[in-house]
Structure formats: structure tokens, C-alpha cells
Amino acid sequence: MERVLLPILLALALLSGCRGTPGQSRHEGAAAPKDSTAVRAPFVPEFSATEIPPGVEARMRGVSYPEDARVPLADLRYLRLSYYDFEGNPQTGEMVCNAAIARDLCEIFRDLYDARYPIRSIRLIDDFGASDEASMQADNTSCFNYRTMTGQKKLSRHALGMAIDINPLENPFIDPRGGVHPAEGASYVDRTRDFPHKIDRGDLCYKLFREHGFSWGGAWSRSKDYQHFQK
Ligand SMILES: [Zn+2]
């Protein structure tokens, strides 16, 4: 066996030594050139929930988490969730939610990831100065934000980290007076129309959230909140 292999290996070594680009000398021992063919580390998806790390708490205090917030920080969880963006690239985003739904969200987002369900972005609302409007305009998926309901004084389910908004631009909130939030989502109000990233009863998001016991804002009667799932 070895007698046959050795000549073959020698021949291969000689051949590979001849593969240099013509005109270029081979510099033995020189560092490998940094070119686009370099192997990149494989993407490792994450679906984790931890207590709020100090660095994240610092970002939240006085922004999504005001001093008078009536939900203890210990009741909230910091999630790292992987997803496929609209260009089909895997990404890992950040989310804060109530501990009571952390496991649901990790399971749901793992299923969405496995199905390559497209999500524009998943960033903390603090990156938008806790502005729900700015986050929606950016089509950002988010959960916790200590705020009142849009146009009302009552605390939102988002204030407890028990509600999540998905791809809000294509799935706007339509208040009882017909106002569209975000306003940029006006062209997506007609739900009889077919367009990408629409959440309806045939959508995977709808199916998974319902399976985990969430209700959908698109089923409300007085207003319609197509982006919204809550428990
Ligand atoms: Zn919402």
C-alpha cells in the first residue's frame, strides 16, 4: 500500500509546488495573503435568555426603563436572537422581554430562523431613544418599552415586556380613528393586497405565536395592530 502511495504523494507535492501565479515568486514562510477567499468563521445562531447584564441595564436606565418603572428589572430578561434579514443574511439581534415569555420567544425565534423567516432587524428600543415611532419607521422588531399605549394613558403590554412587534413597517398599527403608525406604513394598510413580509393568518409568525398562547393585534375589532403579539 505504502509503496503505491508514496510516488503518488510525491507527484502531488511537485504539482502543487508549480501552482504559483506566473511571474510571482513563492516566499516560503511569508504570511498568508489576506484575500477574499479566506475562510470565514461559520455563523453560530444564538437563542439565549439571561438576566439583564450590567452593560444592557446601563443602556436601558432612563431610556426604555425610567426611574419610576413599576416592573422590577429582575423580572426582565435579555435575549440574543438570531434571524435572517431581508437580504437573507443570518444576524443576531438583541431583545428585552418579561421572564414569563423568554422561553416562548427563544423557541419561536428558533423556529423562525430554521424556516429562514425574514426579519428586517432586532434591536433594543434604546437604540432608538425608546421612541416607538422611530423603531417602527426603521421596521425594527422589539418587545420591552416602558410606555403607555399609542395615543392613550394606559400602560402598554410592552411596558411589562409581554408584547412584541414584528416587522412593523409592513404590519402597521391602525388606531380606532384610522391613524396609521408608523405613517410610512400607509401603503400596507390594505391587507387584501399581496406583498412580502405581511403578517396574516397564513403567516408563520401568526401560527407560532398562537401555538405559544399569544393573541394577535390583527384580530382586534376597534383597532388593528398587525405587527403585535401579546400574552
Ligand atoms: Zn405592539
mmCIF file of C-alpha atoms and ligand atoms in Angstrom:
data_model
loop_
_atom_site.group_PDB
_atom_site.id
_atom_site.type_symbol
_atom_site.label_atom_id
_atom_site.label_comp_id
_atom_site.label_asym_id
_atom_site.label_seq_id
_atom_site.Cartn_x
_atom_site.Cartn_y
_atom_site.Cartn_z
ATOM 1 C CA MET A 1 0.000 0.000 0.000
ATOM 2 C CA GLU A 2 2.708 2.452 1.049
ATOM 3 C CA ARG A 3 4.772 1.633 -1.997
ATOM 4 C CA VAL A 4 1.946 2.720 -4.228
ATOM 5 C CA LEU A 5 1.013 5.839 -2.209
ATOM 6 C CA LEU A 6 4.468 7.342 -1.854
ATOM 7 C CA PRO A 7 5.104 8.028 -5.546
ATOM 8 C CA ILE A 8 1.598 9.489 -5.853
ATOM 9 C CA LEU A 9 2.145 11.811 -2.868
ATOM 10 C CA LEU A 10 5.499 12.907 -4.292
ATOM 11 C CA ALA A 11 3.916 13.657 -7.615
ATOM 12 C CA LEU A 12 1.157 15.687 -5.918
ATOM 13 C CA ALA A 13 3.701 17.662 -3.888
ATOM 14 C CA LEU A 14 5.623 18.524 -7.032
ATOM 15 C CA LEU A 15 2.454 19.537 -8.836
ATOM 16 C CA SER A 16 1.280 21.801 -6.014
ATOM 17 C CA GLY A 17 4.679 23.441 -5.963
ATOM 18 C CA CYS A 18 4.109 24.531 -9.560
ATOM 19 C CA ARG A 19 0.792 26.277 -8.909
ATOM 20 C CA GLY A 20 2.213 29.714 -8.195
ATOM 21 C CA THR A 21 0.907 32.537 -10.351
ATOM 22 C CA PRO A 22 3.292 33.112 -13.277
ATOM 23 C CA GLY A 23 5.656 35.970 -12.612
ATOM 24 C CA GLN A 24 5.261 35.675 -8.819
ATOM 25 C CA SER A 25 7.973 34.067 -6.774
ATOM 26 C CA ARG A 26 6.943 31.981 -3.805
ATOM 27 C CA HIS A 27 8.093 33.413 -0.497
ATOM 28 C CA GLU A 28 8.467 30.486 1.808
ATOM 29 C CA GLY A 29 7.415 31.294 5.359
ATOM 30 C CA ALA A 30 5.732 34.575 4.399
ATOM 31 C CA ALA A 31 2.377 35.360 5.995
ATOM 32 C CA ALA A 32 -0.652 34.078 4.092
ATOM 33 C CA PRO A 33 -2.073 36.811 1.862
ATOM 34 C CA LYS A 34 -5.344 38.347 3.068
ATOM 35 C CA ASP A 35 -7.653 37.782 0.132
ATOM 36 C CA SER A 36 -11.378 37.339 -0.304
ATOM 37 C CA THR A 37 -11.025 33.567 -0.432
ATOM 38 C CA ALA A 38 -10.060 33.483 3.272
ATOM 39 C CA VAL A 39 -12.356 31.126 5.160
ATOM 40 C CA ARG A 40 -14.750 32.985 7.454
ATOM 41 C CA ALA A 41 -15.889 31.519 10.763
ATOM 42 C CA PRO A 42 -19.271 29.814 10.339
ATOM 43 C CA PHE A 43 -22.279 31.701 11.715
ATOM 44 C CA VAL A 44 -23.376 30.293 15.063
ATOM 45 C CA PRO A 45 -27.034 31.096 15.790
ATOM 46 C CA GLU A 46 -27.989 32.131 19.338
ATOM 47 C CA PHE A 47 -31.278 31.840 21.186
ATOM 48 C CA SER A 48 -30.355 32.731 24.745
ATOM 49 C CA ALA A 49 -32.067 34.418 27.690
ATOM 50 C CA THR A 50 -30.171 35.822 30.684
ATOM 51 C CA GLU A 51 -30.804 38.311 33.471
ATOM 52 C CA ILE A 52 -30.202 41.877 32.296
ATOM 53 C CA PRO A 53 -26.396 42.268 32.071
ATOM 54 C CA PRO A 54 -24.937 45.469 33.666
ATOM 55 C CA GLY A 55 -23.980 46.902 30.276
ATOM 56 C CA VAL A 56 -27.520 46.464 28.946
ATOM 57 C CA GLU A 57 -29.012 47.897 32.158
ATOM 58 C CA ALA A 58 -26.854 50.995 31.670
ATOM 59 C CA ARG A 59 -28.274 51.387 28.136
ATOM 60 C CA MET A 60 -31.863 50.968 29.404
ATOM 61 C CA ARG A 61 -31.880 53.187 32.515
ATOM 62 C CA GLY A 62 -33.578 56.493 31.843
ATOM 63 C CA VAL A 63 -34.396 55.344 28.285
ATOM 64 C CA SER A 64 -36.730 52.309 27.940
ATOM 65 C CA TYR A 65 -36.544 51.793 31.718
ATOM 66 C CA PRO A 66 -37.471 55.022 33.542
ATOM 67 C CA GLU A 67 -36.732 55.524 37.266
ATOM 68 C CA ASP A 68 -40.431 55.142 38.155
ATOM 69 C CA ALA A 69 -40.945 51.911 36.192
ATOM 70 C CA ARG A 70 -43.225 49.587 38.141
ATOM 71 C CA VAL A 71 -41.764 46.397 36.672
ATOM 72 C CA PRO A 72 -38.661 45.159 38.545
ATOM 73 C CA LEU A 73 -35.581 44.768 36.392
ATOM 74 C CA ALA A 74 -35.239 41.264 37.878
ATOM 75 C CA ASP A 75 -38.492 40.344 36.067
ATOM 76 C CA LEU A 76 -36.957 41.156 32.685
ATOM 77 C CA ARG A 77 -34.677 39.066 30.511
ATOM 78 C CA TYR A 78 -32.066 39.925 27.895
ATOM 79 C CA LEU A 79 -32.369 37.788 24.762
ATOM 80 C CA ARG A 80 -29.926 37.216 21.948
ATOM 81 C CA LEU A 81 -31.884 36.001 18.941
ATOM 82 C CA SER A 82 -30.616 35.021 15.530
ATOM 83 C CA TYR A 83 -32.657 35.671 12.407
ATOM 84 C CA TYR A 84 -32.366 36.074 8.641
ATOM 85 C CA ASP A 85 -32.542 39.671 7.456
ATOM 86 C CA PHE A 86 -34.382 40.818 4.316
ATOM 87 C CA GLU A 87 -31.217 40.142 2.261
ATOM 88 C CA GLY A 88 -31.168 36.544 3.502
ATOM 89 C CA ASN A 89 -28.109 37.036 5.738
ATOM 90 C CA PRO A 90 -28.054 35.492 9.215
ATOM 91 C CA GLN A 91 -27.811 38.090 12.001
ATOM 92 C CA THR A 92 -28.054 38.080 15.775
ATOM 93 C CA GLY A 93 -30.214 40.703 17.452
ATOM 94 C CA GLU A 94 -30.967 41.863 20.992
ATOM 95 C CA MET A 95 -34.293 41.967 22.781
ATOM 96 C CA VAL A 96 -35.590 42.589 26.307
ATOM 97 C CA CYS A 97 -38.768 40.825 27.429
ATOM 98 C CA ASN A 98 -40.546 39.643 30.561
ATOM 99 C CA ALA A 99 -39.082 36.481 32.115
ATOM 100 C CA ALA A 100 -42.529 34.898 31.731
ATOM 101 C CA ILE A 101 -42.250 34.790 27.909
ATOM 102 C CA ALA A 102 -38.459 34.452 27.481
ATOM 103 C CA ARG A 103 -38.642 30.744 26.750
ATOM 104 C CA ASP A 104 -41.558 31.205 24.317
ATOM 105 C CA LEU A 105 -39.605 33.826 22.379
ATOM 106 C CA CYS A 106 -36.422 31.730 22.218
ATOM 107 C CA GLU A 107 -38.432 28.783 20.848
ATOM 108 C CA ILE A 108 -40.440 30.904 18.401
ATOM 109 C CA PHE A 109 -37.363 32.685 17.035
ATOM 110 C CA ARG A 110 -35.502 29.409 16.672
ATOM 111 C CA ASP A 111 -38.390 28.092 14.560
ATOM 112 C CA LEU A 112 -38.468 31.336 12.530
ATOM 113 C CA TYR A 113 -34.700 31.060 11.991
ATOM 114 C CA ASP A 114 -34.955 27.424 10.894
ATOM 115 C CA ALA A 115 -37.631 28.463 8.377
ATOM 116 C CA ARG A 116 -35.446 31.446 7.239
ATOM 117 C CA TYR A 117 -38.349 33.782 8.038
ATOM 118 C CA PRO A 118 -37.172 37.281 7.025
ATOM 119 C CA ILE A 119 -36.964 39.957 9.724
ATOM 120 C CA ARG A 120 -35.618 43.454 8.998
ATOM 121 C CA SER A 121 -33.807 43.971 12.325
ATOM 122 C CA ILE A 122 -33.974 43.108 16.023
ATOM 123 C CA ARG A 123 -32.503 45.913 18.124
ATOM 124 C CA LEU A 124 -33.230 47.267 21.579
ATOM 125 C CA ILE A 125 -35.680 50.173 21.545
ATOM 126 C CA ASP A 126 -32.977 52.054 23.474
ATOM 127 C CA ASP A 127 -31.017 52.280 20.215
ATOM 128 C CA PHE A 128 -33.942 54.473 19.045
ATOM 129 C CA GLY A 129 -34.063 56.594 22.215
ATOM 130 C CA ALA A 130 -37.056 54.469 23.362
ATOM 131 C CA SER A 131 -39.076 56.092 20.549
ATOM 132 C CA ASP A 132 -41.653 53.562 19.362
ATOM 133 C CA GLU A 133 -42.261 55.705 16.281
ATOM 134 C CA ALA A 134 -38.559 55.739 15.332
ATOM 135 C CA SER A 135 -38.243 51.991 15.882
ATOM 136 C CA MET A 136 -41.346 51.320 13.757
ATOM 137 C CA GLN A 137 -40.110 53.650 10.994
ATOM 138 C CA ALA A 138 -36.891 51.617 10.914
ATOM 139 C CA ASP A 139 -39.018 48.448 10.633
ATOM 140 C CA ASN A 140 -37.402 47.209 13.844
ATOM 141 C CA THR A 141 -38.705 44.210 15.776
ATOM 142 C CA SER A 142 -38.799 44.867 19.539
ATOM 143 C CA CYS A 143 -40.526 43.937 22.772
ATOM 144 C CA PHE A 144 -39.937 45.753 26.086
ATOM 145 C CA ASN A 145 -40.501 49.509 26.319
ATOM 146 C CA TYR A 146 -41.914 51.136 29.430
ATOM 147 C CA ARG A 147 -44.536 53.246 27.687
ATOM 148 C CA THR A 148 -48.256 53.925 27.502
ATOM 149 C CA MET A 149 -50.444 52.617 24.693
ATOM 150 C CA THR A 150 -50.185 54.664 21.492
ATOM 151 C CA GLY A 151 -52.401 57.733 21.937
ATOM 152 C CA GLN A 152 -53.569 56.660 25.421
ATOM 153 C CA LYS A 153 -52.639 56.959 29.117
ATOM 154 C CA LYS A 154 -52.932 53.250 29.910
ATOM 155 C CA LEU A 155 -49.696 51.275 30.181
ATOM 156 C CA SER A 156 -48.970 49.141 27.135
ATOM 157 C CA ARG A 157 -48.288 45.410 27.396
ATOM 158 C CA HIS A 158 -44.859 46.407 26.052
ATOM 159 C CA ALA A 159 -44.254 48.130 29.424
ATOM 160 C CA LEU A 160 -44.287 44.695 31.050
ATOM 161 C CA GLY A 161 -42.281 43.104 28.258
ATOM 162 C CA MET A 162 -45.286 40.927 27.431
ATOM 163 C CA ALA A 163 -45.834 42.163 23.854
ATOM 164 C CA ILE A 164 -43.707 42.072 20.733
ATOM 165 C CA ASP A 165 -43.893 43.961 17.428
ATOM 166 C CA ILE A 166 -42.629 42.188 14.285
ATOM 167 C CA ASN A 167 -41.635 43.932 11.017
ATOM 168 C CA PRO A 168 -43.810 46.951 11.977
ATOM 169 C CA LEU A 169 -43.454 48.898 8.721
ATOM 170 C CA GLU A 170 -45.187 46.230 6.617
ATOM 171 C CA ASN A 171 -47.535 45.468 9.527
ATOM 172 C CA PRO A 172 -48.651 48.859 10.839
ATOM 173 C CA PHE A 173 -50.895 49.699 13.776
ATOM 174 C CA ILE A 174 -54.167 51.315 12.720
ATOM 175 C CA ASP A 175 -55.780 53.183 15.616
ATOM 176 C CA PRO A 176 -59.588 53.440 16.060
ATOM 177 C CA ARG A 177 -59.601 56.829 14.282
ATOM 178 C CA GLY A 178 -57.810 55.349 11.263
ATOM 179 C CA GLY A 179 -54.387 56.801 12.072
ATOM 180 C CA VAL A 180 -51.518 54.674 10.751
ATOM 181 C CA HIS A 181 -48.409 54.006 12.884
ATOM 182 C CA PRO A 182 -45.824 54.326 11.530
ATOM 183 C CA ALA A 183 -47.226 56.780 8.965
ATOM 184 C CA GLU A 184 -44.693 55.343 6.462
ATOM 185 C CA GLY A 185 -46.678 52.074 6.640
ATOM 186 C CA ALA A 186 -49.739 53.643 4.929
ATOM 187 C CA SER A 187 -49.205 51.637 1.731
ATOM 188 C CA TYR A 188 -49.524 48.422 3.773
ATOM 189 C CA VAL A 189 -52.928 49.199 5.289
ATOM 190 C CA ASP A 190 -54.821 47.344 2.534
ATOM 191 C CA ARG A 191 -54.441 43.759 3.753
ATOM 192 C CA THR A 192 -56.241 42.258 0.746
ATOM 193 C CA ARG A 193 -53.131 43.160 -1.237
ATOM 194 C CA ASP A 194 -50.310 40.641 -1.551
ATOM 195 C CA PHE A 195 -46.828 41.862 -0.554
ATOM 196 C CA PRO A 196 -43.719 40.459 1.173
ATOM 197 C CA HIS A 197 -43.461 40.342 4.991
ATOM 198 C CA LYS A 198 -47.234 40.628 5.519
ATOM 199 C CA ILE A 199 -48.444 39.030 8.760
ATOM 200 C CA ASP A 200 -51.842 37.430 8.321
ATOM 201 C CA ARG A 201 -53.467 34.207 9.494
ATOM 202 C CA GLY A 202 -51.485 32.200 6.941
ATOM 203 C CA ASP A 203 -48.163 33.579 8.170
ATOM 204 C CA LEU A 204 -45.631 31.514 10.138
ATOM 205 C CA CYS A 205 -45.313 34.222 12.819
ATOM 206 C CA TYR A 206 -49.058 34.097 13.395
ATOM 207 C CA LYS A 207 -49.004 30.288 13.613
ATOM 208 C CA LEU A 208 -46.074 30.102 16.056
ATOM 209 C CA PHE A 209 -47.235 32.882 18.382
ATOM 210 C CA ARG A 210 -50.754 31.443 18.525
ATOM 211 C CA GLU A 211 -49.315 27.990 19.315
ATOM 212 C CA HIS A 212 -47.474 29.573 22.257
ATOM 213 C CA GLY A 213 -50.664 31.185 23.584
ATOM 214 C CA PHE A 214 -50.185 34.748 22.326
ATOM 215 C CA SER A 215 -53.017 36.846 20.934
ATOM 216 C CA TRP A 216 -52.621 38.845 17.729
ATOM 217 C CA GLY A 217 -53.350 42.563 17.358
ATOM 218 C CA GLY A 218 -54.565 41.970 13.796
ATOM 219 C CA ALA A 219 -57.640 40.243 15.248
ATOM 220 C CA TRP A 220 -58.723 43.272 17.325
ATOM 221 C CA SER A 221 -62.045 44.851 16.385
ATOM 222 C CA ARG A 222 -61.686 48.590 17.219
ATOM 223 C CA SER A 223 -58.118 48.927 16.043
ATOM 224 C CA LYS A 224 -55.774 46.719 14.046
ATOM 225 C CA ASP A 225 -52.220 46.074 15.175
ATOM 226 C CA TYR A 226 -50.804 43.679 12.586
ATOM 227 C CA GLN A 227 -47.265 43.759 13.986
ATOM 228 C CA HIS A 228 -48.333 42.979 17.572
ATOM 229 C CA PHE A 229 -48.450 39.720 19.571
ATOM 230 C CA GLN A 230 -49.030 39.692 23.335
ATOM 231 C CA LYS A 231 -49.514 37.359 26.246
HETATM 232 ZN ZN ZN B 1 -47.090 46.315 19.944
#
